[in-house]
Amino acid sequence: MTTSFDNAAQVLTPPEPGLRFLRSHRAGELALEPGGITVEHGRIAALEPTKDANFHIDASGCALLPGLVDCHTHLPFAGWRAEEYEQKVTGVPYEEISRAGGGIRSSARALRETPDETVLAQAQELAGEMLRSGTTTFECKSGYGLSTAGELRALQLATELQGIVSQVTTRTGLLAHAVPDGYTTGTWMDEVEAMLPEALEHVSALDIFVESIAFDLDDLDRMGRLATTNGVRLRAHVEQFTTMRSIPVALKHNARSVDHLSKIHPDDIGPLAASECAAVLLPGAELMGAEATAPARELIEAGAIMVLATDANPGTSPIFSLPLIVGLGVRRYGLSTREALLAVTLNAAWVLELSDELGSIELDKRADLVLLDSPAEHTAYRLGRNPVAATFVGGEPAYVRPDAAWRIAEK
């Protein structure tokens, strides 16, 4: 089957083919020009439309983008934590909520008490919400298990989720998210090491939360060694509330990303930017938690691979819309439209080790695509509005907004 996307007002394409990522100070080289593409058998066959197609997509007035990639979510999980949000906005710090049994422990209790089918039903519903806002690929994390059995169950549920959603998913073992009751950081890391043979059946990366209320630099170093020994990527939640100086340790172990960075030390910006480790910024968590603002402009100007993600989770960032994250990134960080779009497409795919297949509109890549009903610049400008007219996964329409159905015509 052949599909032609015709007469788009804008098509986002990279400055050259075959890029694994694009350092964000080069985002201005992305083309955002009128055009169209041809899709055959689920892949991009030509960077121009064709008259000889089975289906035609009228993209007039629209921006055509690669499918959006959310490289940092905490799906699947159970329940919500709305009461904690009210605590936070009325002045209770997250660290205090966490130490009182809220935060990650609250979500761990909810997951433990919720049947598998209910967890998966909620995750499937949220994945549908993400699809309707243009997300065609997303990462899942464990981290709410807080026991060996709980973490392995979370990873098994994440694996099962792939079979019931339209999107491509990946799985990350956030096996060191919080220190379970009765453990020290060291004894829990012993448990992490012991569960790895089973966890590695599901995951392509290992993750750790490095913070004053969680794990320290020695634990990060150990997780890095475990990732390297077992042939998976290291990722890390770092510098969210406290300047821990995690970056040198993460870089020593060739981390694929360091995420949050609200409190990154100025001296660590240069080494991070010089590496192939992505700086994943999470403006939703910063906004919802009234956190410090990550130094996005300094990272970009230093040459970093800058990425935006939702941090979708039931506590600190119950946000599942990448268009909203784009808008927050533009406003909070002073990003251009191209910088923000790069951060949720090619560079986000790099974090998940999928940028050879996804994340840009170029020949032979999988045809995961998003059709916006307006110019790309309107995504941030009209903050909070969902601009997605249709989402395509492997060239097939996975979501079409009812008022955009007229755009798809069979020859």
mmCIF file of C-alpha atoms in Angstrom:
data_model
loop_
_atom_site.group_PDB
_atom_site.id
_atom_site.type_symbol
_atom_site.label_atom_id
_atom_site.label_comp_id
_atom_site.label_asym_id
_atom_site.label_seq_id
_atom_site.Cartn_x
_atom_site.Cartn_y
_atom_site.Cartn_z
ATOM 1 C CA MET A 1 0.000 0.000 0.000
ATOM 2 C CA THR A 2 1.206 3.483 -0.885
ATOM 3 C CA THR A 3 0.188 6.685 0.889
ATOM 4 C CA SER A 4 0.980 10.184 -0.324
ATOM 5 C CA PHE A 5 1.081 13.154 2.036
ATOM 6 C CA ASP A 6 0.302 16.101 -0.209
ATOM 7 C CA ASN A 7 0.755 19.855 -0.015
ATOM 8 C CA ALA A 8 1.969 20.197 3.587
ATOM 9 C CA ALA A 9 2.673 23.763 4.610
ATOM 10 C CA GLN A 10 5.695 22.515 6.560
ATOM 11 C CA VAL A 11 7.659 19.248 6.601
ATOM 12 C CA LEU A 12 10.311 18.868 9.302
ATOM 13 C CA THR A 13 13.458 17.219 7.889
ATOM 14 C CA PRO A 14 17.051 16.903 9.125
ATOM 15 C CA PRO A 15 19.945 18.802 7.531
ATOM 16 C CA GLU A 16 21.510 15.554 6.302
ATOM 17 C CA PRO A 17 20.551 11.873 6.255
ATOM 18 C CA GLY A 18 21.740 9.291 8.726
ATOM 19 C CA LEU A 19 22.181 11.497 11.784
ATOM 20 C CA ARG A 20 21.968 9.564 15.059
ATOM 21 C CA PHE A 21 21.300 12.838 16.884
ATOM 22 C CA LEU A 22 21.773 16.538 16.271
ATOM 23 C CA ARG A 23 23.437 18.758 18.832
ATOM 24 C CA SER A 24 20.862 21.320 19.768
ATOM 25 C CA HIS A 25 22.861 24.375 18.767
ATOM 26 C CA ARG A 26 22.434 23.069 15.197
ATOM 27 C CA ALA A 27 18.634 22.910 15.417
ATOM 28 C CA GLY A 28 18.388 25.935 13.123
ATOM 29 C CA GLU A 29 19.640 23.678 10.304
ATOM 30 C CA LEU A 30 16.420 21.638 10.419
ATOM 31 C CA ALA A 31 14.236 22.339 7.397
ATOM 32 C CA LEU A 32 10.614 23.243 8.016
ATOM 33 C CA GLU A 33 9.472 23.840 4.458
ATOM 34 C CA PRO A 34 6.450 23.116 2.235
ATOM 35 C CA GLY A 35 6.356 19.693 0.639
ATOM 36 C CA GLY A 36 5.124 16.144 0.946
ATOM 37 C CA ILE A 37 6.283 12.548 1.243
ATOM 38 C CA THR A 38 5.407 9.085 -0.030
ATOM 39 C CA VAL A 39 5.020 6.068 2.233
ATOM 40 C CA GLU A 40 5.185 2.479 0.995
ATOM 41 C CA HIS A 41 4.768 -0.620 3.158
ATOM 42 C CA GLY A 42 5.030 1.424 6.327
ATOM 43 C CA ARG A 43 8.280 3.173 5.454
ATOM 44 C CA ILE A 44 9.199 6.519 3.921
ATOM 45 C CA ALA A 45 9.799 5.814 0.240
ATOM 46 C CA ALA A 46 10.239 9.338 -1.151
ATOM 47 C CA LEU A 47 10.607 12.875 0.145
ATOM 48 C CA GLU A 48 7.961 14.050 -2.267
ATOM 49 C CA PRO A 49 4.324 13.142 -2.882
ATOM 50 C CA THR A 50 3.119 10.897 -5.679
ATOM 51 C CA LYS A 51 -0.047 10.803 -7.752
ATOM 52 C CA ASP A 52 0.123 6.994 -7.869
ATOM 53 C CA ALA A 53 -0.894 6.271 -4.288
ATOM 54 C CA ASN A 54 -3.656 4.148 -2.803
ATOM 55 C CA PHE A 55 -4.364 6.835 -0.225
ATOM 56 C CA HIS A 56 -3.845 10.576 -0.269
ATOM 57 C CA ILE A 57 -3.529 12.746 2.826
ATOM 58 C CA ASP A 58 -4.463 16.367 2.211
ATOM 59 C CA ALA A 59 -1.940 18.153 4.421
ATOM 60 C CA SER A 60 -2.730 21.653 3.215
ATOM 61 C CA GLY A 61 -2.208 24.205 5.972
ATOM 62 C CA CYS A 62 -0.599 21.551 8.159
ATOM 63 C CA ALA A 63 2.817 20.761 9.582
ATOM 64 C CA LEU A 64 4.046 17.200 9.019
ATOM 65 C CA LEU A 65 6.432 16.005 11.743
ATOM 66 C CA PRO A 66 8.118 12.751 12.707
ATOM 67 C CA GLY A 67 6.141 10.883 15.342
ATOM 68 C CA LEU A 68 6.891 12.325 18.763
ATOM 69 C CA VAL A 69 9.107 10.286 21.085
ATOM 70 C CA ASP A 70 8.659 10.415 24.863
ATOM 71 C CA CYS A 71 11.887 9.024 26.315
ATOM 72 C CA HIS A 72 11.036 9.455 30.012
ATOM 73 C CA THR A 73 7.759 8.113 31.419
ATOM 74 C CA HIS A 74 6.905 6.027 34.461
ATOM 75 C CA LEU A 75 4.214 3.913 32.821
ATOM 76 C CA PRO A 76 2.701 1.587 33.846
ATOM 77 C CA PHE A 77 1.617 2.623 37.336
ATOM 78 C CA ALA A 78 -1.483 2.428 39.515
ATOM 79 C CA GLY A 79 -3.685 5.245 40.750
ATOM 80 C CA TRP A 80 -2.986 8.932 41.246
ATOM 81 C CA ARG A 81 -1.624 11.274 43.925
ATOM 82 C CA ALA A 82 -3.762 14.400 43.571
ATOM 83 C CA GLU A 83 -3.787 15.014 47.319
ATOM 84 C CA GLU A 84 0.010 15.329 47.293
ATOM 85 C CA TYR A 85 -0.196 17.974 44.606
ATOM 86 C CA GLU A 86 -2.406 20.056 46.858
ATOM 87 C CA GLN A 87 0.160 19.639 49.636
ATOM 88 C CA LYS A 88 2.944 20.801 47.354
ATOM 89 C CA VAL A 89 1.159 23.866 46.034
ATOM 90 C CA THR A 90 0.300 24.900 49.586
ATOM 91 C CA GLY A 91 3.936 24.771 50.638
ATOM 92 C CA VAL A 92 4.911 21.244 51.688
ATOM 93 C CA PRO A 93 8.249 20.244 50.044
ATOM 94 C CA TYR A 94 8.365 16.997 48.059
ATOM 95 C CA GLU A 95 11.191 15.726 50.276
ATOM 96 C CA GLU A 96 8.916 16.106 53.329
ATOM 97 C CA ILE A 97 6.037 14.351 51.556
ATOM 98 C CA SER A 98 8.389 11.521 50.614
ATOM 99 C CA ARG A 99 9.799 11.079 54.092
ATOM 100 C CA ALA A 100 6.231 10.916 55.467
ATOM 101 C CA GLY A 101 5.437 7.907 53.273
ATOM 102 C CA GLY A 102 4.123 9.727 50.243
ATOM 103 C CA GLY A 103 5.719 10.108 46.846
ATOM 104 C CA ILE A 104 7.221 6.934 45.412
ATOM 105 C CA ARG A 105 6.110 4.851 48.418
ATOM 106 C CA SER A 106 2.511 5.896 47.868
ATOM 107 C CA SER A 107 2.654 4.721 44.251
ATOM 108 C CA ALA A 108 4.366 1.513 45.342
ATOM 109 C CA ARG A 109 1.478 0.732 47.709
ATOM 110 C CA ALA A 110 -1.045 1.459 44.968
ATOM 111 C CA LEU A 111 0.753 -0.797 42.489
ATOM 112 C CA ARG A 112 1.020 -3.609 45.028
ATOM 113 C CA GLU A 113 -2.716 -3.440 45.785
ATOM 114 C CA THR A 114 -3.965 -3.161 42.174
ATOM 115 C CA PRO A 115 -4.625 -6.202 39.940
ATOM 116 C CA ASP A 116 -2.588 -6.575 36.755
ATOM 117 C CA GLU A 117 -5.565 -6.071 34.472
ATOM 118 C CA THR A 118 -6.453 -2.787 36.160
ATOM 119 C CA VAL A 119 -2.881 -1.498 35.896
ATOM 120 C CA LEU A 120 -2.758 -2.395 32.213
ATOM 121 C CA ALA A 121 -6.170 -0.887 31.500
ATOM 122 C CA GLN A 122 -5.085 2.447 32.978
ATOM 123 C CA ALA A 123 -1.800 2.357 31.057
ATOM 124 C CA GLN A 124 -3.592 1.533 27.806
ATOM 125 C CA GLU A 125 -5.963 4.448 28.332
ATOM 126 C CA LEU A 126 -3.059 6.818 28.975
ATOM 127 C CA ALA A 127 -1.202 5.502 25.932
ATOM 128 C CA GLY A 128 -4.291 6.359 23.899
ATOM 129 C CA GLU A 129 -4.219 9.872 25.306
ATOM 130 C CA MET A 130 -0.557 10.118 24.288
ATOM 131 C CA LEU A 131 -1.324 8.833 20.790
ATOM 132 C CA ARG A 132 -3.958 11.535 20.362
ATOM 133 C CA SER A 133 -1.304 14.138 21.179
ATOM 134 C CA GLY A 134 1.189 12.710 18.697
ATOM 135 C CA THR A 135 3.357 10.332 20.751
ATOM 136 C CA THR A 136 4.240 7.314 18.610
ATOM 137 C CA THR A 137 7.060 5.956 20.805
ATOM 138 C CA PHE A 138 7.454 5.994 24.555
ATOM 139 C CA GLU A 139 9.624 4.550 27.281
ATOM 140 C CA CYS A 140 8.270 2.588 30.253
ATOM 141 C CA LYS A 141 10.045 2.386 33.614
ATOM 142 C CA SER A 142 9.766 0.192 36.652
ATOM 143 C CA GLY A 143 10.525 1.833 39.990
ATOM 144 C CA TYR A 144 7.267 1.537 41.925
ATOM 145 C CA GLY A 145 7.880 -2.071 42.954
ATOM 146 C CA LEU A 146 10.156 -1.430 45.950
ATOM 147 C CA SER A 147 10.789 -5.183 46.223
ATOM 148 C CA THR A 148 12.337 -7.749 43.941
ATOM 149 C CA ALA A 149 8.952 -9.288 43.147
ATOM 150 C CA GLY A 150 7.399 -5.851 42.691
ATOM 151 C CA GLU A 151 10.054 -4.591 40.291
ATOM 152 C CA LEU A 152 9.950 -7.746 38.200
ATOM 153 C CA ARG A 153 6.154 -7.571 38.097
ATOM 154 C CA ALA A 154 6.328 -3.947 36.913
ATOM 155 C CA LEU A 155 8.708 -4.916 34.112
ATOM 156 C CA GLN A 156 6.494 -7.836 33.101
ATOM 157 C CA LEU A 157 3.500 -5.471 32.951
ATOM 158 C CA ALA A 158 5.504 -3.044 30.816
ATOM 159 C CA THR A 159 6.338 -5.886 28.437
ATOM 160 C CA GLU A 160 2.663 -6.862 28.236
ATOM 161 C CA LEU A 161 1.710 -3.237 27.585
ATOM 162 C CA GLN A 162 3.625 -3.328 24.296
ATOM 163 C CA GLY A 163 1.166 -5.908 23.024
ATOM 164 C CA ILE A 164 -1.944 -3.795 23.622
ATOM 165 C CA VAL A 165 -0.900 -0.287 22.520
ATOM 166 C CA SER A 166 -0.353 1.157 19.059
ATOM 167 C CA GLN A 167 2.998 2.731 19.850
ATOM 168 C CA VAL A 168 6.527 1.399 19.962
ATOM 169 C CA THR A 169 7.649 1.089 23.593
ATOM 170 C CA THR A 170 10.930 0.455 25.353
ATOM 171 C CA ARG A 171 11.569 -0.689 28.914
ATOM 172 C CA THR A 172 13.998 0.698 31.476
ATOM 173 C CA GLY A 173 14.719 -0.909 34.829
ATOM 174 C CA LEU A 174 14.523 1.937 37.342
ATOM 175 C CA LEU A 175 15.537 -0.585 39.953
ATOM 176 C CA ALA A 176 16.972 2.040 42.311
ATOM 177 C CA HIS A 177 14.161 4.586 42.620
ATOM 178 C CA ALA A 178 13.688 4.732 46.391
ATOM 179 C CA VAL A 179 15.249 2.779 49.246
ATOM 180 C CA PRO A 180 12.694 0.229 50.477
ATOM 181 C CA ASP A 181 11.941 0.010 54.169
ATOM 182 C CA GLY A 182 14.433 -2.205 55.992
ATOM 183 C CA TYR A 183 17.250 -1.574 53.520
ATOM 184 C CA THR A 184 20.195 0.747 53.191
ATOM 185 C CA THR A 185 21.207 1.978 49.764
ATOM 186 C CA GLY A 186 23.970 -0.629 49.743
ATOM 187 C CA THR A 187 21.852 -3.610 50.748
ATOM 188 C CA TRP A 188 19.162 -2.635 48.242
ATOM 189 C CA MET A 189 21.801 -2.412 45.519
ATOM 190 C CA ASP A 190 22.739 -5.989 46.473
ATOM 191 C CA GLU A 191 19.104 -6.922 45.762
ATOM 192 C CA VAL A 192 19.244 -5.046 42.454
ATOM 193 C CA GLU A 193 22.291 -7.015 41.392
ATOM 194 C CA ALA A 194 20.625 -10.282 42.389
ATOM 195 C CA MET A 195 17.450 -9.558 40.382
ATOM 196 C CA LEU A 196 19.302 -8.499 37.235
ATOM 197 C CA PRO A 197 19.248 -11.858 35.409
ATOM 198 C CA GLU A 198 15.433 -11.766 35.394
ATOM 199 C CA ALA A 199 15.127 -7.996 34.901
ATOM 200 C CA LEU A 200 17.408 -8.078 31.870
ATOM 201 C CA GLU A 201 14.881 -10.240 30.032
ATOM 202 C CA HIS A 202 12.780 -7.076 29.733
ATOM 203 C CA VAL A 203 15.004 -3.996 29.681
ATOM 204 C CA SER A 204 17.421 -2.153 27.412
ATOM 205 C CA ALA A 205 18.633 0.262 30.108
ATOM 206 C CA LEU A 206 19.123 0.560 33.860
ATOM 207 C CA ASP A 207 18.193 3.702 35.768
ATOM 208 C CA ILE A 208 18.776 5.156 39.238
ATOM 209 C CA PHE A 209 17.512 8.170 41.207
ATOM 210 C CA VAL A 210 20.505 10.003 42.672
ATOM 211 C CA GLU A 211 19.329 12.403 45.357
ATOM 212 C CA SER A 212 19.636 13.253 49.046
ATOM 213 C CA ILE A 213 16.435 11.258 49.709
ATOM 214 C CA ALA A 214 17.433 8.360 47.443
ATOM 215 C CA PHE A 215 20.772 6.958 46.196
ATOM 216 C CA ASP A 216 24.278 8.428 46.256
ATOM 217 C CA LEU A 217 27.255 8.647 43.924
ATOM 218 C CA ASP A 218 28.681 5.293 45.014
ATOM 219 C CA ASP A 219 25.369 3.673 44.092
ATOM 220 C CA LEU A 220 25.418 5.440 40.721
ATOM 221 C CA ASP A 221 28.934 4.150 40.157
ATOM 222 C CA ARG A 222 27.809 0.627 40.992
ATOM 223 C CA MET A 223 24.759 0.858 38.714
ATOM 224 C CA GLY A 224 27.043 2.066 35.942
ATOM 225 C CA ARG A 225 29.272 -0.953 36.376
ATOM 226 C CA LEU A 226 26.257 -3.278 36.358
ATOM 227 C CA ALA A 227 24.940 -1.713 33.150
ATOM 228 C CA THR A 228 28.299 -2.025 31.397
ATOM 229 C CA THR A 229 28.864 -5.596 32.557
ATOM 230 C CA ASN A 230 25.432 -6.637 31.329
ATOM 231 C CA GLY A 231 25.558 -4.812 28.000
ATOM 232 C CA VAL A 232 22.729 -2.321 28.602
ATOM 233 C CA ARG A 233 22.675 1.469 28.800
ATOM 234 C CA LEU A 234 22.918 3.503 31.973
ATOM 235 C CA ARG A 235 20.393 6.272 32.509
ATOM 236 C CA ALA A 236 20.056 8.383 35.628
ATOM 237 C CA HIS A 237 17.697 10.787 37.386
ATOM 238 C CA VAL A 238 20.134 13.410 38.666
ATOM 239 C CA GLU A 239 20.426 16.937 40.058
ATOM 240 C CA GLN A 240 16.658 17.365 40.497
ATOM 241 C CA PHE A 241 16.539 18.856 43.996
ATOM 242 C CA THR A 242 20.183 18.826 45.060
ATOM 243 C CA THR A 243 23.530 19.441 43.375
ATOM 244 C CA MET A 244 25.008 15.960 43.822
ATOM 245 C CA ARG A 245 27.796 16.247 41.176
ATOM 246 C CA SER A 246 26.453 13.117 39.478
ATOM 247 C CA ILE A 247 27.506 14.074 35.959
ATOM 248 C CA PRO A 248 31.184 12.996 36.115
ATOM 249 C CA VAL A 249 30.192 9.591 37.489
ATOM 250 C CA ALA A 250 27.481 9.085 34.870
ATOM 251 C CA LEU A 251 29.842 10.082 32.056
ATOM 252 C CA LYS A 252 32.479 7.668 33.324
ATOM 253 C CA HIS A 253 30.021 4.869 32.585
ATOM 254 C CA ASN A 254 28.949 6.233 29.175
ATOM 255 C CA ALA A 255 25.423 7.026 30.334
ATOM 256 C CA ARG A 256 22.984 7.451 27.461
ATOM 257 C CA SER A 257 21.139 10.213 29.320
ATOM 258 C CA VAL A 258 21.030 12.203 32.511
ATOM 259 C CA ASP A 259 17.534 13.439 33.320
ATOM 260 C CA HIS A 260 16.188 16.469 35.257
ATOM 261 C CA LEU A 261 19.342 18.639 35.726
ATOM 262 C CA SER A 262 17.501 21.453 37.513
ATOM 263 C CA LYS A 263 20.430 21.750 39.938
ATOM 264 C CA ILE A 264 23.347 20.817 37.679
ATOM 265 C CA HIS A 265 26.668 22.336 38.729
ATOM 266 C CA PRO A 266 27.935 24.904 36.201
ATOM 267 C CA ASP A 267 31.262 23.082 35.930
ATOM 268 C CA ASP A 268 29.485 19.938 34.727
ATOM 269 C CA ILE A 269 27.739 21.577 31.781
ATOM 270 C CA GLY A 270 30.792 21.582 29.510
ATOM 271 C CA PRO A 271 31.752 17.898 29.962
ATOM 272 C CA LEU A 272 28.134 16.814 29.525
ATOM 273 C CA ALA A 273 27.751 18.905 26.383
ATOM 274 C CA ALA A 274 30.956 17.476 24.913
ATOM 275 C CA SER A 275 29.728 13.904 25.362
ATOM 276 C CA GLU A 276 27.139 11.783 23.557
ATOM 277 C CA CYS A 277 25.086 11.619 26.750
ATOM 278 C CA ALA A 278 21.769 13.414 26.274
ATOM 279 C CA ALA A 279 20.531 16.088 28.665
ATOM 280 C CA VAL A 280 16.868 15.186 29.200
ATOM 281 C CA LEU A 281 14.942 18.128 30.643
ATOM 282 C CA LEU A 282 11.546 17.694 32.264
ATOM 283 C CA PRO A 283 9.754 21.057 32.378
ATOM 284 C CA GLY A 284 6.480 19.469 33.488
ATOM 285 C CA ALA A 285 8.055 18.258 36.730
ATOM 286 C CA GLU A 286 9.714 21.636 37.221
ATOM 287 C CA LEU A 287 6.409 23.444 36.794
ATOM 288 C CA MET A 288 4.267 21.089 38.865
ATOM 289 C CA GLY A 289 6.830 20.895 41.659
ATOM 290 C CA ALA A 290 7.953 24.545 41.585
ATOM 291 C CA GLU A 291 11.494 23.266 41.040
ATOM 292 C CA ALA A 292 14.508 25.169 39.823
ATOM 293 C CA THR A 293 14.699 25.681 36.062
ATOM 294 C CA ALA A 294 17.276 23.611 34.216
ATOM 295 C CA PRO A 295 19.877 25.698 32.325
ATOM 296 C CA ALA A 296 18.717 24.698 28.854
ATOM 297 C CA ARG A 297 20.237 27.646 27.026
ATOM 298 C CA GLU A 298 23.649 27.100 28.629
ATOM 299 C CA LEU A 299 23.508 23.398 27.705
ATOM 300 C CA ILE A 300 22.533 24.180 24.116
ATOM 301 C CA GLU A 301 25.204 26.825 23.647
ATOM 302 C CA ALA A 302 27.800 24.404 25.014
ATOM 303 C CA GLY A 303 26.801 21.857 22.347
ATOM 304 C CA ALA A 304 24.638 19.404 24.285
ATOM 305 C CA ILE A 305 22.193 16.861 22.889
ATOM 306 C CA MET A 306 19.143 18.395 24.540
ATOM 307 C CA VAL A 307 15.898 16.436 24.928
ATOM 308 C CA LEU A 308 12.453 17.179 26.359
ATOM 309 C CA ALA A 309 10.163 14.545 27.901
ATOM 310 C CA THR A 310 7.003 14.417 29.986
ATOM 311 C CA ASP A 311 8.258 12.491 33.042
ATOM 312 C CA ALA A 312 4.683 11.176 32.975
ATOM 313 C CA ASN A 313 3.954 9.799 36.439
ATOM 314 C CA PRO A 314 1.185 9.953 39.052
ATOM 315 C CA GLY A 315 2.980 12.332 41.383
ATOM 316 C CA THR A 316 5.467 14.903 40.198
ATOM 317 C CA SER A 317 4.396 15.235 36.543
ATOM 318 C CA PRO A 318 0.946 13.841 35.659
ATOM 319 C CA ILE A 319 1.394 15.237 32.139
ATOM 320 C CA PHE A 320 1.192 13.013 29.059
ATOM 321 C CA SER A 321 1.171 15.548 26.213
ATOM 322 C CA LEU A 322 4.416 16.265 24.374
ATOM 323 C CA PRO A 323 2.871 19.297 22.609
ATOM 324 C CA LEU A 324 2.292 20.765 26.067
ATOM 325 C CA ILE A 325 5.886 19.926 27.032
ATOM 326 C CA VAL A 326 7.069 21.658 23.856
ATOM 327 C CA GLY A 327 5.110 24.740 24.884
ATOM 328 C CA LEU A 328 6.542 24.666 28.399
ATOM 329 C CA GLY A 329 10.045 24.179 27.052
ATOM 330 C CA VAL A 330 9.748 27.128 24.706
ATOM 331 C CA ARG A 331 8.429 29.377 27.461
ATOM 332 C CA ARG A 332 10.584 28.236 30.393
ATOM 333 C CA TYR A 333 13.841 27.697 28.526
ATOM 334 C CA GLY A 334 13.593 30.189 25.692
ATOM 335 C CA LEU A 335 13.742 27.501 23.013
ATOM 336 C CA SER A 336 13.034 28.055 19.355
ATOM 337 C CA THR A 337 10.398 25.905 17.669
ATOM 338 C CA ARG A 338 13.100 23.874 15.924
ATOM 339 C CA GLU A 339 15.046 23.332 19.151
ATOM 340 C CA ALA A 340 11.917 22.102 20.895
ATOM 341 C CA LEU A 341 10.850 19.814 18.039
ATOM 342 C CA LEU A 342 14.323 18.320 17.751
ATOM 343 C CA ALA A 343 14.136 17.593 21.470
ATOM 344 C CA VAL A 344 11.021 15.404 21.117
ATOM 345 C CA THR A 345 11.931 13.662 17.861
ATOM 346 C CA LEU A 346 15.436 12.660 16.719
ATOM 347 C CA ASN A 347 17.268 13.422 19.968
ATOM 348 C CA ALA A 348 14.639 11.650 22.046
ATOM 349 C CA ALA A 349 14.886 8.622 19.751
ATOM 350 C CA TRP A 350 18.669 8.646 20.333
ATOM 351 C CA VAL A 351 18.098 8.254 24.076
ATOM 352 C CA LEU A 352 16.056 5.104 23.417
ATOM 353 C CA GLU A 353 18.593 3.762 20.866
ATOM 354 C CA LEU A 354 15.989 4.011 18.095
ATOM 355 C CA SER A 355 17.242 6.944 16.041
ATOM 356 C CA ASP A 356 18.346 4.704 13.170
ATOM 357 C CA GLU A 357 14.684 3.747 12.736
ATOM 358 C CA LEU A 358 12.621 6.616 14.160
ATOM 359 C CA GLY A 359 12.709 10.293 14.990
ATOM 360 C CA SER A 360 13.138 11.969 11.604
ATOM 361 C CA ILE A 361 11.527 12.124 8.187
ATOM 362 C CA GLU A 362 14.050 10.545 5.851
ATOM 363 C CA LEU A 363 14.236 7.749 3.333
ATOM 364 C CA ASP A 364 13.674 4.190 4.549
ATOM 365 C CA LYS A 365 12.788 5.151 8.101
ATOM 366 C CA ARG A 366 9.610 3.835 9.669
ATOM 367 C CA ALA A 367 6.695 6.094 8.759
ATOM 368 C CA ASP A 368 5.661 7.214 12.224
ATOM 369 C CA LEU A 369 4.252 10.669 11.547
ATOM 370 C CA VAL A 370 2.203 13.438 13.117
ATOM 371 C CA LEU A 371 0.014 15.841 11.160
ATOM 372 C CA LEU A 372 -0.595 19.123 12.977
ATOM 373 C CA ASP A 373 -3.589 21.230 11.991
ATOM 374 C CA SER A 374 -1.522 24.422 12.046
ATOM 375 C CA PRO A 375 2.042 25.659 11.572
ATOM 376 C CA ALA A 376 4.520 24.091 13.985
ATOM 377 C CA GLU A 377 5.086 27.436 15.697
ATOM 378 C CA HIS A 378 1.493 27.368 16.963
ATOM 379 C CA THR A 379 2.245 24.348 19.168
ATOM 380 C CA ALA A 380 3.994 26.481 21.780
ATOM 381 C CA TYR A 381 2.127 29.693 21.021
ATOM 382 C CA ARG A 382 -1.328 28.199 21.676
ATOM 383 C CA LEU A 383 -0.227 26.620 24.940
ATOM 384 C CA GLY A 384 -2.352 23.726 26.132
ATOM 385 C CA ARG A 385 -4.254 23.212 22.885
ATOM 386 C CA ASN A 386 -3.761 19.855 21.189
ATOM 387 C CA PRO A 387 -2.803 20.608 17.552
ATOM 388 C CA VAL A 388 -2.724 16.971 16.382
ATOM 389 C CA ALA A 389 -5.067 16.259 13.475
ATOM 390 C CA ALA A 390 -3.809 12.720 12.886
ATOM 391 C CA THR A 391 -1.144 10.306 14.095
ATOM 392 C CA PHE A 392 0.315 7.591 11.858
ATOM 393 C CA VAL A 393 2.188 4.528 13.107
ATOM 394 C CA GLY A 394 4.047 2.528 10.480
ATOM 395 C CA GLY A 395 2.256 4.521 7.810
ATOM 396 C CA GLU A 396 -1.200 3.555 9.087
ATOM 397 C CA PRO A 397 -3.589 6.070 10.662
ATOM 398 C CA ALA A 398 -3.603 5.210 14.372
ATOM 399 C CA TYR A 399 -5.624 8.268 15.366
ATOM 400 C CA VAL A 400 -7.609 10.700 13.235
ATOM 401 C CA ARG A 401 -9.433 13.584 14.863
ATOM 402 C CA PRO A 402 -13.039 13.493 13.643
ATOM 403 C CA ASP A 403 -12.900 16.940 12.074
ATOM 404 C CA ALA A 404 -9.791 15.901 10.115
ATOM 405 C CA ALA A 405 -11.204 12.703 8.620
ATOM 406 C CA TRP A 406 -11.879 14.494 5.321
ATOM 407 C CA ARG A 407 -8.123 14.802 4.803
ATOM 408 C CA ILE A 408 -7.736 11.058 4.137
ATOM 409 C CA ALA A 409 -9.018 9.905 0.760
ATOM 410 C CA GLU A 410 -8.733 6.551 -0.984
ATOM 411 C CA LYS A 411 -7.910 6.697 -4.684
#
